[in-house]
């Protein structure tokens, strides 16, 4: 049953690997009460608003070059590294 006064804020990270570790795409989804407000797509290199409020957030976050760079760098430093470390185990399954 639905609970009044209960709110959920969720950040969902997705890594999409194509052609091994040569092609890595990161998607960060910002969700509030089951509605995606805004997301970052590393292929685009910026935030995209999915709701009117999300558009405001995306505009604000996209105006911060260091925040955009952080999202782009995560693909190479964290995501690609984790793929290279875990791929032998994943491929054997």
PDB file of C-alpha atoms in Angstrom, residues 3-89:
ATOM      1  CA  UNK A   3       2.438   5.441   2.345  1.00  0.00           C
ATOM      2  CA  UNK A   4       1.762   9.134   2.642  1.00  0.00           C
ATOM      3  CA  UNK A   5       4.735  11.218   3.669  1.00  0.00           C
ATOM      4  CA  UNK A   6       7.258   8.673   2.361  1.00  0.00           C
ATOM      5  CA  UNK A   7       9.533   9.954  -0.365  1.00  0.00           C
ATOM      6  CA  UNK A   8      12.178   8.112  -2.336  1.00  0.00           C
ATOM      7  CA  UNK A   9      15.252   9.633  -3.959  1.00  0.00           C
ATOM      8  CA  UNK A  10      17.250   7.218  -6.099  1.00  0.00           C
ATOM      9  CA  UNK A  11      20.352   7.409  -8.250  1.00  0.00           C
ATOM     10  CA  UNK A  12      20.622   4.555 -10.715  1.00  0.00           C
ATOM     11  CA  UNK A  13      23.909   3.978 -12.544  1.00  0.00           C
ATOM     12  CA  UNK A  14      24.034   1.909 -15.710  1.00  0.00           C
ATOM     13  CA  UNK A  15      27.090   0.817 -17.643  1.00  0.00           C
ATOM     14  CA  UNK A  16      26.644  -0.347 -21.203  1.00  0.00           C
ATOM     15  CA  UNK A  17      29.601  -2.210 -22.712  1.00  0.00           C
ATOM     16  CA  UNK A  18      29.845  -2.647 -26.468  1.00  0.00           C
ATOM     17  CA  UNK A  19      32.773  -4.338 -28.188  1.00  0.00           C
ATOM     18  CA  UNK A  20      34.462  -5.206 -24.900  1.00  0.00           C
ATOM     19  CA  UNK A  21      35.926  -2.285 -23.050  1.00  0.00           C
ATOM     20  CA  UNK A  22      36.458  -0.236 -26.210  1.00  0.00           C
ATOM     21  CA  UNK A  23      32.967   1.213 -26.074  1.00  0.00           C
ATOM     22  CA  UNK A  24      31.576   2.112 -22.640  1.00  0.00           C
ATOM     23  CA  UNK A  25      28.468   4.195 -22.054  1.00  0.00           C
ATOM     24  CA  UNK A  26      27.476   5.518 -18.643  1.00  0.00           C
ATOM     25  CA  UNK A  27      23.902   6.564 -17.864  1.00  0.00           C
ATOM     26  CA  UNK A  28      23.114   8.114 -14.475  1.00  0.00           C
ATOM     27  CA  UNK A  29      19.403   8.359 -13.720  1.00  0.00           C
ATOM     28  CA  UNK A  30      18.064  10.640 -10.982  1.00  0.00           C
ATOM     29  CA  UNK A  31      14.669   9.355  -9.846  1.00  0.00           C
ATOM     30  CA  UNK A  32      12.248  10.822  -7.326  1.00  0.00           C
ATOM     31  CA  UNK A  33       9.150   8.864  -6.302  1.00  0.00           C
ATOM     32  CA  UNK A  34       9.439   6.516  -9.313  1.00  0.00           C
ATOM     33  CA  UNK A  35       9.717   9.380 -11.799  1.00  0.00           C
ATOM     34  CA  UNK A  36      12.955  10.006 -13.641  1.00  0.00           C
ATOM     35  CA  UNK A  37      13.651  13.722 -13.384  1.00  0.00           C
ATOM     36  CA  UNK A  38      17.002  14.045 -15.122  1.00  0.00           C
ATOM     37  CA  UNK A  39      19.755  11.830 -16.482  1.00  0.00           C
ATOM     38  CA  UNK A  40      23.379  12.081 -17.567  1.00  0.00           C
ATOM     39  CA  UNK A  41      24.422  10.219 -20.703  1.00  0.00           C
ATOM     40  CA  UNK A  42      28.156   9.956 -21.327  1.00  0.00           C
ATOM     41  CA  UNK A  43      27.535   9.566 -25.077  1.00  0.00           C
ATOM     42  CA  UNK A  44      25.918  13.015 -25.058  1.00  0.00           C
ATOM     43  CA  UNK A  45      28.321  14.413 -22.457  1.00  0.00           C
ATOM     44  CA  UNK A  46      25.674  16.378 -20.581  1.00  0.00           C
ATOM     45  CA  UNK A  47      22.558  16.163 -18.417  1.00  0.00           C
ATOM     46  CA  UNK A  48      19.104  15.900 -19.986  1.00  0.00           C
ATOM     47  CA  UNK A  49      15.915  16.968 -18.215  1.00  0.00           C
ATOM     48  CA  UNK A  50      13.074  14.467 -18.393  1.00  0.00           C
ATOM     49  CA  UNK A  51      10.503  16.626 -16.566  1.00  0.00           C
ATOM     50  CA  UNK A  52      10.055  20.398 -16.254  1.00  0.00           C
ATOM     51  CA  UNK A  53      11.831  20.344 -12.874  1.00  0.00           C
ATOM     52  CA  UNK A  54      14.521  18.076 -14.338  1.00  0.00           C
ATOM     53  CA  UNK A  55      15.103  20.566 -17.158  1.00  0.00           C
ATOM     54  CA  UNK A  56      15.878  23.241 -14.563  1.00  0.00           C
ATOM     55  CA  UNK A  57      18.325  20.901 -12.819  1.00  0.00           C
ATOM     56  CA  UNK A  58      19.935  19.866 -16.111  1.00  0.00           C
ATOM     57  CA  UNK A  59      20.436  23.501 -17.125  1.00  0.00           C
ATOM     58  CA  UNK A  60      22.066  24.256 -13.765  1.00  0.00           C
ATOM     59  CA  UNK A  61      24.308  21.161 -13.779  1.00  0.00           C
ATOM     60  CA  UNK A  62      25.276  21.652 -17.441  1.00  0.00           C
ATOM     61  CA  UNK A  63      26.516  25.155 -16.575  1.00  0.00           C
ATOM     62  CA  UNK A  64      29.196  23.583 -14.331  1.00  0.00           C
ATOM     63  CA  UNK A  65      32.085  22.361 -16.521  1.00  0.00           C
ATOM     64  CA  UNK A  66      33.762  20.476 -13.659  1.00  0.00           C
ATOM     65  CA  UNK A  67      30.580  18.446 -13.054  1.00  0.00           C
ATOM     66  CA  UNK A  68      30.328  17.525 -16.733  1.00  0.00           C
ATOM     67  CA  UNK A  69      33.992  16.552 -16.831  1.00  0.00           C
ATOM     68  CA  UNK A  70      33.510  14.365 -13.751  1.00  0.00           C
ATOM     69  CA  UNK A  71      30.786  12.405 -15.560  1.00  0.00           C
ATOM     70  CA  UNK A  72      32.951  11.937 -18.634  1.00  0.00           C
ATOM     71  CA  UNK A  73      35.991  10.846 -16.622  1.00  0.00           C
ATOM     72  CA  UNK A  74      34.003   8.242 -14.678  1.00  0.00           C
ATOM     73  CA  UNK A  75      33.659   6.196 -17.857  1.00  0.00           C
ATOM     74  CA  UNK A  76      37.411   5.750 -18.225  1.00  0.00           C
ATOM     75  CA  UNK A  77      38.507   5.586 -14.609  1.00  0.00           C
ATOM     76  CA  UNK A  78      35.825   3.552 -12.886  1.00  0.00           C
ATOM     77  CA  UNK A  79      33.552   1.843 -15.416  1.00  0.00           C
ATOM     78  CA  UNK A  80      36.169   0.656 -17.904  1.00  0.00           C
ATOM     79  CA  UNK A  81      38.455  -0.515 -15.072  1.00  0.00           C
ATOM     80  CA  UNK A  82      35.658  -2.544 -13.449  1.00  0.00           C
ATOM     81  CA  UNK A  83      34.843  -4.158 -16.784  1.00  0.00           C
ATOM     82  CA  UNK A  84      38.439  -5.219 -17.317  1.00  0.00           C
ATOM     83  CA  UNK A  85      38.666  -6.658 -13.799  1.00  0.00           C
ATOM     84  CA  UNK A  86      35.340  -8.505 -13.831  1.00  0.00           C
ATOM     85  CA  UNK A  87      35.060  -9.610 -17.471  1.00  0.00           C
ATOM     86  CA  UNK A  88      36.994 -12.903 -17.070  1.00  0.00           C
ATOM     87  CA  UNK A  89      34.538 -14.014 -14.357  1.00  0.00           C
TER      88      UNK A  89
END
